[in-house]
Amino acid sequence: MPQSPELQLLPLRARHAFNRMGRAVDVRQVSREVGLRGSKDSHGPRLHDLRHRLAVTTLLRWYRNGIDVERHLPELATYLGHAHMTDTYWYLTATPELLQQALLRAEQSQPESRP
């Protein structure tokens, strides 16, 4: 799988993840430390939100770098801990930039038709 700096957290439970060293990380505490959530805030980014972002930014980077997304998508699914590709599709929020990149790739793969 192409290396991604975003691919550093593995799922554990709703609040915790493992970092690369195998240590449990409290996502609420980390989000406060990096400024994504105020010290008194009860709401903020959830691990689920971060997983969505990771999936979308990974696809965007693959598209921009000319990587075969369809070929590597099963690797992203495995990384996210999904047994089925359909589970991964739920993470792929259709952002305008992602849709644009997918359209550009589709247009590049089609032979040019002339009337």
PDB file of C-alpha atoms in Angstrom:
ATOM      1  CA  MET A   1       0.000   0.000   0.000  1.00  0.00           C
ATOM      2  CA  PRO A   2       1.396   3.445  -0.787  1.00  0.00           C
ATOM      3  CA  GLN A   3       2.665   4.967   2.445  1.00  0.00           C
ATOM      4  CA  SER A   4       0.455   7.615   4.042  1.00  0.00           C
ATOM      5  CA  PRO A   5       1.265   9.738   7.080  1.00  0.00           C
ATOM      6  CA  GLU A   6      -2.459   9.664   7.921  1.00  0.00           C
ATOM      7  CA  LEU A   7      -2.377   5.893   8.286  1.00  0.00           C
ATOM      8  CA  GLN A   8      -1.115   5.934  11.850  1.00  0.00           C
ATOM      9  CA  LEU A   9      -4.206   5.051  13.881  1.00  0.00           C
ATOM     10  CA  LEU A  10      -5.797   1.646  13.909  1.00  0.00           C
ATOM     11  CA  PRO A  11      -9.378   1.147  15.127  1.00  0.00           C
ATOM     12  CA  LEU A  12      -9.991  -0.215  18.604  1.00  0.00           C
ATOM     13  CA  ARG A  13     -13.179   1.206  20.083  1.00  0.00           C
ATOM     14  CA  ALA A  14     -15.228   4.388  19.795  1.00  0.00           C
ATOM     15  CA  ARG A  15     -12.774   6.400  21.905  1.00  0.00           C
ATOM     16  CA  HIS A  16      -9.439   4.662  21.608  1.00  0.00           C
ATOM     17  CA  ALA A  17      -6.983   3.724  18.926  1.00  0.00           C
ATOM     18  CA  PHE A  18      -3.549   2.153  18.857  1.00  0.00           C
ATOM     19  CA  ASN A  19      -0.610   4.194  17.674  1.00  0.00           C
ATOM     20  CA  ARG A  20       2.279   2.619  15.773  1.00  0.00           C
ATOM     21  CA  MET A  21       3.926   1.604  19.036  1.00  0.00           C
ATOM     22  CA  GLY A  22       0.856  -0.395  20.065  1.00  0.00           C
ATOM     23  CA  ARG A  23      -0.101   1.987  22.846  1.00  0.00           C
ATOM     24  CA  ALA A  24      -3.729   2.896  23.446  1.00  0.00           C
ATOM     25  CA  VAL A  25      -4.528   6.497  22.563  1.00  0.00           C
ATOM     26  CA  ASP A  26      -7.521   8.407  23.934  1.00  0.00           C
ATOM     27  CA  VAL A  27      -8.877  10.213  20.878  1.00  0.00           C
ATOM     28  CA  ARG A  28     -10.689  12.821  22.982  1.00  0.00           C
ATOM     29  CA  GLN A  29      -7.486  13.751  24.802  1.00  0.00           C
ATOM     30  CA  VAL A  30      -5.439  13.868  21.610  1.00  0.00           C
ATOM     31  CA  SER A  31      -8.053  16.057  19.896  1.00  0.00           C
ATOM     32  CA  ARG A  32      -7.802  18.508  22.805  1.00  0.00           C
ATOM     33  CA  GLU A  33      -4.001  18.508  22.691  1.00  0.00           C
ATOM     34  CA  VAL A  34      -3.872  19.310  18.972  1.00  0.00           C
ATOM     35  CA  GLY A  35      -6.605  21.969  19.156  1.00  0.00           C
ATOM     36  CA  LEU A  36      -9.466  20.128  17.462  1.00  0.00           C
ATOM     37  CA  ARG A  37     -11.531  20.283  20.644  1.00  0.00           C
ATOM     38  CA  GLY A  38     -11.554  22.810  23.472  1.00  0.00           C
ATOM     39  CA  SER A  39     -10.493  21.709  26.957  1.00  0.00           C
ATOM     40  CA  LYS A  40     -14.104  21.901  28.214  1.00  0.00           C
ATOM     41  CA  ASP A  41     -15.832  20.708  25.015  1.00  0.00           C
ATOM     42  CA  SER A  42     -17.899  17.567  25.331  1.00  0.00           C
ATOM     43  CA  HIS A  43     -18.233  17.223  21.555  1.00  0.00           C
ATOM     44  CA  GLY A  44     -15.621  17.171  18.849  1.00  0.00           C
ATOM     45  CA  PRO A  45     -14.108  14.915  16.243  1.00  0.00           C
ATOM     46  CA  ARG A  46     -14.743  11.241  16.798  1.00  0.00           C
ATOM     47  CA  LEU A  47     -12.497   8.382  15.732  1.00  0.00           C
ATOM     48  CA  HIS A  48     -15.150   7.607  13.114  1.00  0.00           C
ATOM     49  CA  ASP A  49     -14.770  11.142  11.680  1.00  0.00           C
ATOM     50  CA  LEU A  50     -11.007  10.740  11.505  1.00  0.00           C
ATOM     51  CA  ARG A  51     -11.398   7.422   9.678  1.00  0.00           C
ATOM     52  CA  HIS A  52     -13.640   9.111   7.086  1.00  0.00           C
ATOM     53  CA  ARG A  53     -11.052  11.841   6.607  1.00  0.00           C
ATOM     54  CA  LEU A  54      -8.252   9.314   6.328  1.00  0.00           C
ATOM     55  CA  ALA A  55     -10.102   7.354   3.627  1.00  0.00           C
ATOM     56  CA  VAL A  56     -10.931  10.443   1.558  1.00  0.00           C
ATOM     57  CA  THR A  57      -7.472  12.053   1.819  1.00  0.00           C
ATOM     58  CA  THR A  58      -5.813   8.752   0.946  1.00  0.00           C
ATOM     59  CA  LEU A  59      -7.934   8.435  -2.210  1.00  0.00           C
ATOM     60  CA  LEU A  60      -7.251  12.049  -3.166  1.00  0.00           C
ATOM     61  CA  ARG A  61      -3.511  11.521  -2.831  1.00  0.00           C
ATOM     62  CA  TRP A  62      -3.689   8.331  -4.880  1.00  0.00           C
ATOM     63  CA  TYR A  63      -5.631  10.088  -7.644  1.00  0.00           C
ATOM     64  CA  ARG A  64      -3.225  13.047  -7.689  1.00  0.00           C
ATOM     65  CA  ASN A  65      -0.193  10.751  -7.816  1.00  0.00           C
ATOM     66  CA  GLY A  66      -1.609   8.638 -10.630  1.00  0.00           C
ATOM     67  CA  ILE A  67      -1.931   5.542  -8.445  1.00  0.00           C
ATOM     68  CA  ASP A  68      -4.407   2.886  -9.581  1.00  0.00           C
ATOM     69  CA  VAL A  69      -7.120   3.483  -6.966  1.00  0.00           C
ATOM     70  CA  GLU A  70      -9.144   0.394  -7.827  1.00  0.00           C
ATOM     71  CA  ARG A  71      -6.071  -1.792  -7.429  1.00  0.00           C
ATOM     72  CA  HIS A  72      -5.157  -0.338  -4.025  1.00  0.00           C
ATOM     73  CA  LEU A  73      -8.649   0.104  -2.558  1.00  0.00           C
ATOM     74  CA  PRO A  74      -8.620  -3.405  -1.021  1.00  0.00           C
ATOM     75  CA  GLU A  75      -5.461  -2.401   0.854  1.00  0.00           C
ATOM     76  CA  LEU A  76      -7.216   0.634   2.309  1.00  0.00           C
ATOM     77  CA  ALA A  77     -10.151  -1.585   3.276  1.00  0.00           C
ATOM     78  CA  THR A  78      -7.809  -4.004   5.024  1.00  0.00           C
ATOM     79  CA  TYR A  79      -6.056  -1.168   6.817  1.00  0.00           C
ATOM     80  CA  LEU A  80      -9.398   0.120   8.063  1.00  0.00           C
ATOM     81  CA  GLY A  81     -10.164  -3.386   9.336  1.00  0.00           C
ATOM     82  CA  HIS A  82     -12.975  -4.123   6.905  1.00  0.00           C
ATOM     83  CA  ALA A  83     -13.696  -7.663   5.780  1.00  0.00           C
ATOM     84  CA  HIS A  84     -15.805  -6.469   2.837  1.00  0.00           C
ATOM     85  CA  MET A  85     -15.228  -3.649   0.348  1.00  0.00           C
ATOM     86  CA  THR A  86     -18.830  -2.501   0.822  1.00  0.00           C
ATOM     87  CA  ASP A  87     -17.920  -1.535   4.395  1.00  0.00           C
ATOM     88  CA  THR A  88     -15.158   0.731   3.079  1.00  0.00           C
ATOM     89  CA  TYR A  89     -17.458   2.497   0.612  1.00  0.00           C
ATOM     90  CA  TRP A  90     -19.357   4.039   3.548  1.00  0.00           C
ATOM     91  CA  TYR A  91     -16.182   5.912   4.494  1.00  0.00           C
ATOM     92  CA  LEU A  92     -15.750   7.440   1.051  1.00  0.00           C
ATOM     93  CA  THR A  93     -17.689  10.647   1.465  1.00  0.00           C
ATOM     94  CA  ALA A  94     -18.302  12.253  -1.909  1.00  0.00           C
ATOM     95  CA  THR A  95     -16.423  15.519  -1.560  1.00  0.00           C
ATOM     96  CA  PRO A  96     -16.321  17.877  -4.558  1.00  0.00           C
ATOM     97  CA  GLU A  97     -12.557  17.418  -4.899  1.00  0.00           C
ATOM     98  CA  LEU A  98     -12.779  13.626  -4.741  1.00  0.00           C
ATOM     99  CA  LEU A  99     -15.553  13.585  -7.338  1.00  0.00           C
ATOM    100  CA  GLN A 100     -13.509  15.859  -9.594  1.00  0.00           C
ATOM    101  CA  GLN A 101     -10.459  13.604  -9.334  1.00  0.00           C
ATOM    102  CA  ALA A 102     -12.561  10.513 -10.089  1.00  0.00           C
ATOM    103  CA  LEU A 103     -14.099  12.245 -13.117  1.00  0.00           C
ATOM    104  CA  LEU A 104     -10.687  13.279 -14.442  1.00  0.00           C
ATOM    105  CA  ARG A 105      -9.441   9.697 -14.076  1.00  0.00           C
ATOM    106  CA  ALA A 106     -12.514   8.323 -15.854  1.00  0.00           C
ATOM    107  CA  GLU A 107     -12.119  10.813 -18.692  1.00  0.00           C
ATOM    108  CA  GLN A 108      -8.454   9.867 -19.092  1.00  0.00           C
ATOM    109  CA  SER A 109      -9.310   6.183 -19.353  1.00  0.00           C
ATOM    110  CA  GLN A 110     -11.907   6.671 -22.102  1.00  0.00           C
ATOM    111  CA  PRO A 111     -10.763   6.699 -25.712  1.00  0.00           C
ATOM    112  CA  GLU A 112     -11.313  10.055 -27.338  1.00  0.00           C
ATOM    113  CA  SER A 113     -14.420   9.945 -29.493  1.00  0.00           C
ATOM    114  CA  ARG A 114     -14.827  12.191 -32.497  1.00  0.00           C
ATOM    115  CA  PRO A 115     -18.071  12.752 -34.461  1.00  0.00           C
TER     116      PRO A 115
END
